[in-house]
Coordinates of C-alpha atoms in Angstrom, one line a residue:
M1 CA 156.3 28.3 104.1
F2 CA 155.6 30.1 107.4
T3 CA 157.2 28.7 110.5
W4 CA 157.0 29.9 114.1
R5 CA 160.1 31.5 115.4
R6 CA 159.1 30.0 118.7
L7 CA 156.0 28.9 120.5
P8 CA 154.8 32.1 122.2
A9 CA 154.4 31.4 125.9
R10 CA 151.1 33.2 126.3
L11 CA 149.7 31.4 123.2
A12 CA 151.0 28.1 124.4
N13 CA 149.3 28.6 127.8
A14 CA 146.1 29.8 126.2
V15 CA 145.8 26.8 124.0
A16 CA 146.7 24.4 126.8
G17 CA 144.2 26.1 129.1
A18 CA 141.5 26.1 126.4
R19 CA 142.1 22.5 125.7
H20 CA 141.7 21.6 129.3
N21 CA 138.7 23.9 130.1
S22 CA 136.7 22.9 127.0
Q23 CA 137.6 19.2 127.3
L24 CA 138.3 19.0 123.5
S25 CA 141.0 16.4 123.3
V26 CA 138.8 14.9 120.7
V27 CA 137.2 17.5 118.5
P28 CA 133.6 16.7 117.5
E29 CA 132.2 17.3 114.0
L30 CA 132.0 21.1 113.7
V31 CA 130.7 21.8 110.2
G32 CA 127.2 23.3 110.4
T33 CA 127.2 24.1 114.1
A34 CA 127.4 27.8 113.6
P35 CA 124.1 29.7 113.1
W36 CA 123.3 30.1 109.4
H37 CA 123.8 33.7 108.2
Q38 CA 124.2 35.6 105.0
Y39 CA 126.0 38.4 106.8
I40 CA 126.9 39.5 110.3
V41 CA 126.9 43.0 111.9
F42 CA 129.1 43.9 114.9
L43 CA 128.0 46.8 117.1
R44 CA 131.1 48.2 118.8
T45 CA 130.9 49.0 122.5
T46 CA 133.3 50.7 125.0
M47 CA 132.8 47.8 127.4
R48 CA 134.7 44.6 127.0
P49 CA 132.7 41.4 126.5
S50 CA 134.3 40.1 129.7
E51 CA 132.3 42.8 131.5
Y52 CA 129.0 42.2 129.6
P53 CA 126.0 41.0 131.6
S54 CA 124.9 37.4 130.8
R55 CA 122.2 38.6 128.4
M56 CA 123.8 41.4 126.5
T57 CA 121.2 43.3 124.5
S58 CA 119.9 46.8 123.8
Q59 CA 116.8 48.3 122.2
L60 CA 118.8 49.2 119.0
Q61 CA 120.3 45.7 118.7
R62 CA 116.9 44.0 119.1
H63 CA 115.3 46.4 116.6
L64 CA 118.1 45.9 114.0
Q65 CA 118.1 42.1 114.5
L66 CA 114.3 41.9 113.9
R67 CA 114.7 44.0 110.7
V68 CA 117.5 42.0 109.2
R69 CA 116.6 38.5 110.3
E70 CA 114.7 37.6 107.1
S71 CA 117.6 38.6 104.9
G72 CA 119.9 36.3 106.9
G73 CA 121.5 38.9 109.2
L74 CA 123.1 38.3 112.6
V75 CA 123.7 41.3 115.0
N76 CA 126.2 41.0 117.8
F77 CA 128.3 43.2 120.0
S78 CA 132.1 43.6 119.9
W79 CA 135.0 45.5 121.4
F80 CA 138.2 46.6 119.9
P81 CA 140.9 48.2 122.1
E82 CA 142.4 50.7 119.7
K83 CA 141.2 53.4 117.3
S84 CA 137.9 53.9 118.9
S85 CA 135.9 57.0 118.1
L86 CA 132.9 55.9 120.2
T87 CA 133.4 58.7 122.6
N88 CA 132.7 61.1 119.8
L89 CA 129.2 59.8 119.2
R90 CA 126.5 62.3 120.0
D91 CA 124.0 59.7 121.1
P92 CA 125.1 57.6 124.1
L93 CA 122.9 54.8 122.8
A94 CA 124.5 54.7 119.4
Y95 CA 127.1 52.4 118.0
E96 CA 129.7 52.1 115.3
A97 CA 129.0 49.1 113.2
T98 CA 130.8 46.9 110.8
A99 CA 129.1 44.3 108.6
F100 CA 130.6 41.4 106.7
F101 CA 128.8 39.7 103.8
Q102 CA 129.0 36.4 101.9
S103 CA 130.0 38.2 98.8
G104 CA 133.3 39.1 100.5
S105 CA 132.4 42.8 101.0
S106 CA 132.4 44.6 104.2
F107 CA 130.9 48.0 105.2
S108 CA 131.3 50.3 108.2
Y109 CA 128.7 52.6 109.6
P110 CA 130.2 55.5 111.6
E111 CA 127.0 55.8 113.7
V112 CA 123.9 53.6 114.1
N113 CA 121.2 55.1 116.3
M114 CA 117.4 54.8 116.7
S115 CA 116.9 57.6 114.2
N116 CA 118.7 55.9 111.3
V117 CA 118.6 52.2 112.2
D118 CA 115.8 51.5 109.6
G119 CA 117.9 53.1 106.9
V120 CA 120.9 51.1 108.0
A121 CA 118.8 47.9 107.9
A122 CA 117.7 48.7 104.4
S123 CA 121.3 49.3 103.3
L124 CA 122.3 45.9 104.8
E125 CA 119.5 44.1 103.1
A126 CA 120.5 45.7 99.7
H127 CA 124.1 44.6 100.1
A128 CA 122.9 41.1 101.1
R129 CA 121.1 40.8 97.8
E130 CA 124.3 41.3 95.8
Q131 CA 125.4 37.7 95.1
S132 CA 128.4 38.4 92.8
P133 CA 131.8 37.9 94.5
K134 CA 133.6 41.0 95.6
A135 CA 137.3 41.6 95.8
T136 CA 138.4 41.6 99.4
S137 CA 141.0 43.7 101.1
N138 CA 144.1 42.2 102.7
H139 CA 142.7 43.1 106.1
T140 CA 141.7 40.2 108.4
H141 CA 139.4 40.7 111.3
I142 CA 139.5 38.1 114.1
Y143 CA 136.7 38.0 116.7
V144 CA 137.1 35.9 119.8
C145 CA 134.2 35.2 122.1
T146 CA 135.2 36.4 125.6
H147 CA 131.6 36.6 127.1
A148 CA 132.5 35.4 130.6
A149 CA 129.1 36.0 132.3
R150 CA 127.4 33.8 129.7
D151 CA 129.9 31.0 130.1
C152 CA 133.1 30.8 132.1
R153 CA 134.8 28.7 129.4
C154 CA 134.4 31.6 127.0
G155 CA 135.8 34.1 129.5
T156 CA 138.8 31.9 130.4
A157 CA 139.7 30.2 127.2
G158 CA 138.5 33.1 125.0
G159 CA 140.2 35.8 127.0
E160 CA 143.6 34.0 127.0
V161 CA 143.4 33.2 123.3
A162 CA 142.4 36.8 122.4
A163 CA 145.3 38.3 124.4
A164 CA 147.8 35.8 123.0
L165 CA 146.7 36.5 119.4
R166 CA 146.9 40.3 120.0
E167 CA 150.3 40.0 121.5
E168 CA 151.7 37.9 118.6
V169 CA 150.2 40.1 115.9
K170 CA 151.8 43.1 117.6
S171 CA 155.2 41.4 117.9
R172 CA 155.1 40.8 114.1
S173 CA 154.1 44.3 113.3
E174 CA 150.9 43.2 111.6
T175 CA 148.5 45.5 113.6
E176 CA 147.6 47.5 110.5
R177 CA 146.5 44.3 108.6
I178 CA 145.2 41.9 111.3
F179 CA 142.7 43.2 113.9
V180 CA 141.9 41.1 116.9
S181 CA 138.5 42.0 118.5
E182 CA 136.4 40.4 121.2
T183 CA 132.7 39.6 120.8
A184 CA 129.7 38.6 122.8
H185 CA 128.2 35.1 122.9
V186 CA 128.1 33.4 119.5
G187 CA 126.7 30.0 120.6
G188 CA 128.5 26.8 121.3
H189 CA 130.0 27.2 124.8
K190 CA 131.4 23.7 124.6
Y191 CA 133.5 24.8 121.6
A192 CA 135.4 27.5 123.5
A193 CA 137.4 29.3 122.5
N194 CA 135.3 30.4 119.5
V195 CA 137.3 32.4 117.0
L196 CA 135.5 34.1 114.0
V197 CA 137.5 35.2 111.0
Y198 CA 136.2 37.7 108.5
P199 CA 135.9 38.4 105.6
H200 CA 136.5 34.6 105.2
G201 CA 133.4 33.9 107.3
D202 CA 135.0 30.9 109.1
W203 CA 134.1 30.2 112.7
Y204 CA 136.7 28.1 114.5
A205 CA 136.3 26.1 117.7
D206 CA 139.3 23.7 118.2
P207 CA 141.6 25.6 120.6
T208 CA 144.6 24.2 118.8
V209 CA 143.6 26.0 115.6
V210 CA 144.9 29.3 116.8
F211 CA 148.4 28.3 115.7
S212 CA 147.5 27.5 112.1
L213 CA 145.0 30.4 112.1
L214 CA 147.6 33.0 112.9
A215 CA 150.2 31.4 110.7
N216 CA 148.0 31.2 107.6
T217 CA 146.6 34.7 108.3
L218 CA 150.2 36.1 108.4
E219 CA 150.8 34.5 105.1
Q220 CA 147.6 36.1 103.7
A221 CA 146.2 32.6 103.1
R222 CA 143.0 30.9 104.0
P223 CA 142.8 29.7 107.6
C224 CA 142.6 26.0 108.3
D225 CA 139.3 24.7 107.1
S226 CA 139.1 21.5 109.0
R227 CA 138.1 23.2 112.3
S228 CA 135.6 25.5 110.9
R229 CA 132.0 25.6 112.2
S230 CA 130.9 27.8 109.2
K231 CA 131.8 27.7 105.5
F232 CA 130.6 30.8 104.0
A233 CA 134.0 31.6 102.5
R234 CA 133.6 28.9 99.9
R235 CA 131.3 31.1 97.9
Y236 CA 133.7 33.8 97.0
N237 CA 137.3 33.0 97.9
G238 CA 138.2 30.6 95.1
P239 CA 139.5 27.0 95.4
L240 CA 139.8 25.7 98.9
E241 CA 143.4 24.6 99.7
T242 CA 143.6 23.0 103.1
P243 CA 147.1 21.9 104.3
S244 CA 147.5 18.8 106.4
L245 CA 148.2 20.0 109.9
S246 CA 147.9 16.7 111.8
K247 CA 151.7 16.4 112.3
Y248 CA 151.8 20.1 113.3
Y249 CA 149.1 19.7 115.9
A250 CA 150.7 16.6 117.3
S251 CA 154.1 18.2 117.7
T252 CA 152.6 21.4 119.1
L253 CA 150.4 19.6 121.7
S254 CA 153.2 17.3 122.6
S255 CA 155.3 20.4 123.3
L256 CA 152.5 21.9 125.4
E257 CA 152.1 18.8 127.4
R258 CA 155.8 18.5 128.2
T259 CA 155.8 22.2 129.2
N260 CA 152.8 21.9 131.4
G261 CA 153.7 18.5 132.8
T262 CA 150.6 16.7 131.6

């Protein structure tokens, strides 16, 4: 059983701040609040989502979204601090892209530009038609919405949660297995901080879930299902085993409240 060595200060402050900013002392029903999708594509940028304009878009993103909409695709922007080869792209309007599918598979495209975007769309649609479950790697990709210009709650709560998760993953030497990225608007400002986990396909919204999320991810187990806005992991990841975390949340939040004097 995984247990925290201690409550990381940054993570504690992040969760306390997120809880206050999003006014989620009582979490609403979350299931089904995420947009329906068969797969999602992240276009990587050199700019952090905290610096994105309110309406982040591009000609290529719009074109690709129109192409893949009927096959259940979502196209969004993301930023990852390390291992970027974006500066090597020949076309300044091109992107690296990563796609995650319901089947459990994921694919990376080194360069997506206006010359090959239709071919990439055809490839995505073909992969989406494959319904059989795929073996997943032990890598986990966590995307946190930090799109501040779209909603300050995402910028404040999301930014703190992303930084806290990244710091804790690094302290546990898990940076080769768990990757924490930031993403543009995913809908549901009131749920900030929004945390997306792939290849599981779960979208989390309760700020307190970051504790169990990271704990279960470090154990290579499924994250906590009870705070998920999306369920597409059910289709390929085997029986769902959700631990009872009510006592854990209660003790954690009690500790946070004592620490912050609330």
